[in-house]
Amino acid sequence: MITVEALKAIAVKLNISEWKNITANSCINGGLNKTTAGDTRILQANCTCSFNGGTLCHVTNITIKRLNLNGEIPHELGNLTFLQRLDLTRNYFSGTIPTFLAQLPLVQLSIMANRLTGSIPEEIGNLSMLGDLNVEDNLLGGSLPASIGNLSSLYRLVLTANNFTGQIPESFGKLKNLEEFRADGNTFSGQLPNFIGNWTNLKFLNMQGTSMEGPIPPELSLLKNLTELMITDLTGSNSTFPNLLDMKAMQTLVLRNCLISGSIPDYIGDMTSLKTLDLSFNQLSGPTIQNLNNLKFVFLTNNSLTGAIPNKISDTSTKIKIKDYDRESSFCRNLFSSYSSEDNTISSPCLKKGLPCSETPKYESLFINCGGRHVRYENNDYLEDTSVLGNSASYFYSDSLERWAFSSTGVFLGTNDVNTIATNVYSLNITGPEYYQSARLAATSLKYYGLCMLKGNYKVKLHFAEIMYTDDQTYKSLGRRLFNVYIQGKRYLKDFNIEEEAGGVGKNITKEYDVDVNGTTLEIHLYWAGKGTTALPERGVYGPLISAISVTSNNKHTSGDTGGGGLSGGAIAGIVISSFLVAALILLFLQKKGYLWGKDLRNSDLQGLKTGYFSLKQIKAATNNFDSANKIGEGGFGPVYKGIMSDGVAVAVTATAHALQEEGNILELVDPSLESKYSEEEALMLLNISLLCTNPTANLRPQMSTVVSMIEGNIPIEASVLLQPQKIRGTMEGIEMISQDSSLLEHEISTFSNDSEVERKMVDGPWESSSASTGKDLYTVRFD
């Protein structure tokens, strides 16, 4: 009767309607098992009826999972004096861990994924038969009680994602039966303890993001039964690779950002059971291991490796959307940014640190809808970013215009089924622009790159909204996402919590920074440093997440400071305006002189000078290649020269813009006040476009959309339709000839249009950057 009354009291306090009408026979007839097949919620109590000659039953096992029960853990549980297993995983319990639990004969206690606060009570150390203790994903804090070291039967201890501080007690060294120790995401102090060498039965050791100091103690080598070793984000000084030689059963090896320098031991390739290897964000050098045949996931990002690329890496773990590098393409996917930028034996640029611009820098802004389709907001087009990674652990994407790229790395813990594009699955009332309805996330590292940027200062806005937790009083609202944000290698945000900063889920927040681009690449890096929850609402919901990125220039370019040769805004405007002005004056002059639209008036000042058709070669000879001594005047369209033909006839010739273009001197049209402080390549582009736009034949002038695409570099300048007359008529009557021969030019432009389709396919294809240089503003990040 005590058992029945205790369960009824628990049912009333927790509002469990299924247990309110239980009787003494409920243990026998299964009345305490209220779990429905296919339902993730579990309400179950198991009884043992072997007491008092089989006439007395006691509850020995209670499982209440995913019922979102709130309030404190009911003290009536203390009346179930035969209770051995208690599982309250994924509810909404608050308060502290009750001390009455220490009076029960528990062998298993799981209070994972609730809202419990305070510290673990010392009394827990009295549970002499306790073998499994799991307090993951709560709000517990303070120092760990030394009394846990008395739990000689303990084989599993999970402390992950709480707020524990201080050093791990020395008494823990007595836990010689431990097979699993997980303490990720707490803030411990001191060095990794040497006493872990006592845990010789250990199979799983997880200490990610603990803020502890290195180096990894040499006693680690004694743990020969390890199948999973995950240590990340250590502080302190550099150390060499730990001795793992005898760990033949190793399946998952993660030593990320552990300040490890030197080379990777060859024996790593001999671990035949190894499936996942993550040595990223260290200072490893020398050749990478060659024997990677059995590996499924490999992460060597941000090291300084050299030498030959491994012969084989499984393609199942990775994707890369970039030009196929033949045999090296699969390695690009796994070894992104792993090799030294100075290693000239590596031809694939994605393997090297840095994403250099393969042409002249030209971009001053960037807008990306991370994880979403193209949207327009405040007159800005946010580019689509909807590449689906699937089950890929590594992914690299670069757009065909060499405007932006992103890389994503990492394996989500405890699950293989994670979508790296988040959407508003909980129907949150999200305010703000459309780009907050979706987001991109990654398990470990997410980098966005602005490519081919002009040198200068930029305003970077990072837009965030937490959309993967609920806004209610359920366990699905209890997740805590924490990650760091770096721009150009400098940390701007540490343990950033979107929900906390924005004031709730579904609410947006923008972080704004002014940063310099000193080379040609802007790097925005979001990095999970092992903090926060990893199992709420489910396994795999964690890691960096971002909704949108906007980058605009703060620059007022000064002469000579154009970022790798780019023109300043003033220079571009000056060239464009002056080019169109010159072309317009030419057309106006021709019209007034009668060389266009039917008029044929003669300039009385040039009477007596011969008119006719002459080749450019004849004119150059007649004017001594436009010698300044033969200059007789100048107008807004250029200087006028007197020439003597081979038969003694005098002619007057002006260097029109098209003539300057043909002889390769079109840059003479650039305002001389700019001196040499501009990019000749960009000036030539703009001048050639200007001449296209002022073609006397209307149907040969490009449409404005085509002009914009040419200026942006999306399509090539249609050079073959630039005016290139074979003969120039004296006193500029050659323009009339050009107009009359427009049918020939129309044929030329038609032919070019067919050819340009081929060229455009090449332009729109996958991008391949130069492998001979690196972006000067990409940094080896020190996660401190």
PDB file of C-alpha atoms in Angstrom, residues 97-106 109 121-128:
ATOM      1  CA  ILE A  97      18.767  17.703  -6.880  1.00  0.00           C
ATOM      2  CA  PRO A  98      16.940  16.392  -3.777  1.00  0.00           C
ATOM      3  CA  THR A  99      19.098  14.831  -1.089  1.00  0.00           C
ATOM      4  CA  PHE A 100      16.497  12.144  -0.302  1.00  0.00           C
ATOM      5  CA  LEU A 101      17.648  10.369  -3.465  1.00  0.00           C
ATOM      6  CA  ALA A 102      20.791   9.386  -1.539  1.00  0.00           C
ATOM      7  CA  GLN A 103      18.604   7.159   0.699  1.00  0.00           C
ATOM      8  CA  LEU A 104      17.469   4.963  -2.179  1.00  0.00           C
ATOM      9  CA  PRO A 105      19.300   1.879  -3.496  1.00  0.00           C
ATOM     10  CA  LEU A 106      19.795   3.508  -6.889  1.00  0.00           C
ATOM     11  CA  LEU A 109      19.985   8.022 -11.987  1.00  0.00           C
ATOM     12  CA  PRO A 121      24.842  17.364  -3.219  1.00  0.00           C
ATOM     13  CA  GLU A 122      27.619  15.659  -1.282  1.00  0.00           C
ATOM     14  CA  GLU A 123      25.095  13.027  -0.238  1.00  0.00           C
ATOM     15  CA  ILE A 124      25.186  11.552  -3.744  1.00  0.00           C
ATOM     16  CA  GLY A 125      28.481  10.013  -2.694  1.00  0.00           C
ATOM     17  CA  ASN A 126      26.515   7.716  -0.360  1.00  0.00           C
ATOM     18  CA  LEU A 127      24.922   5.829  -3.259  1.00  0.00           C
ATOM     19  CA  SER A 128      27.354   2.954  -2.965  1.00  0.00           C
TER      20      SER A 128
END
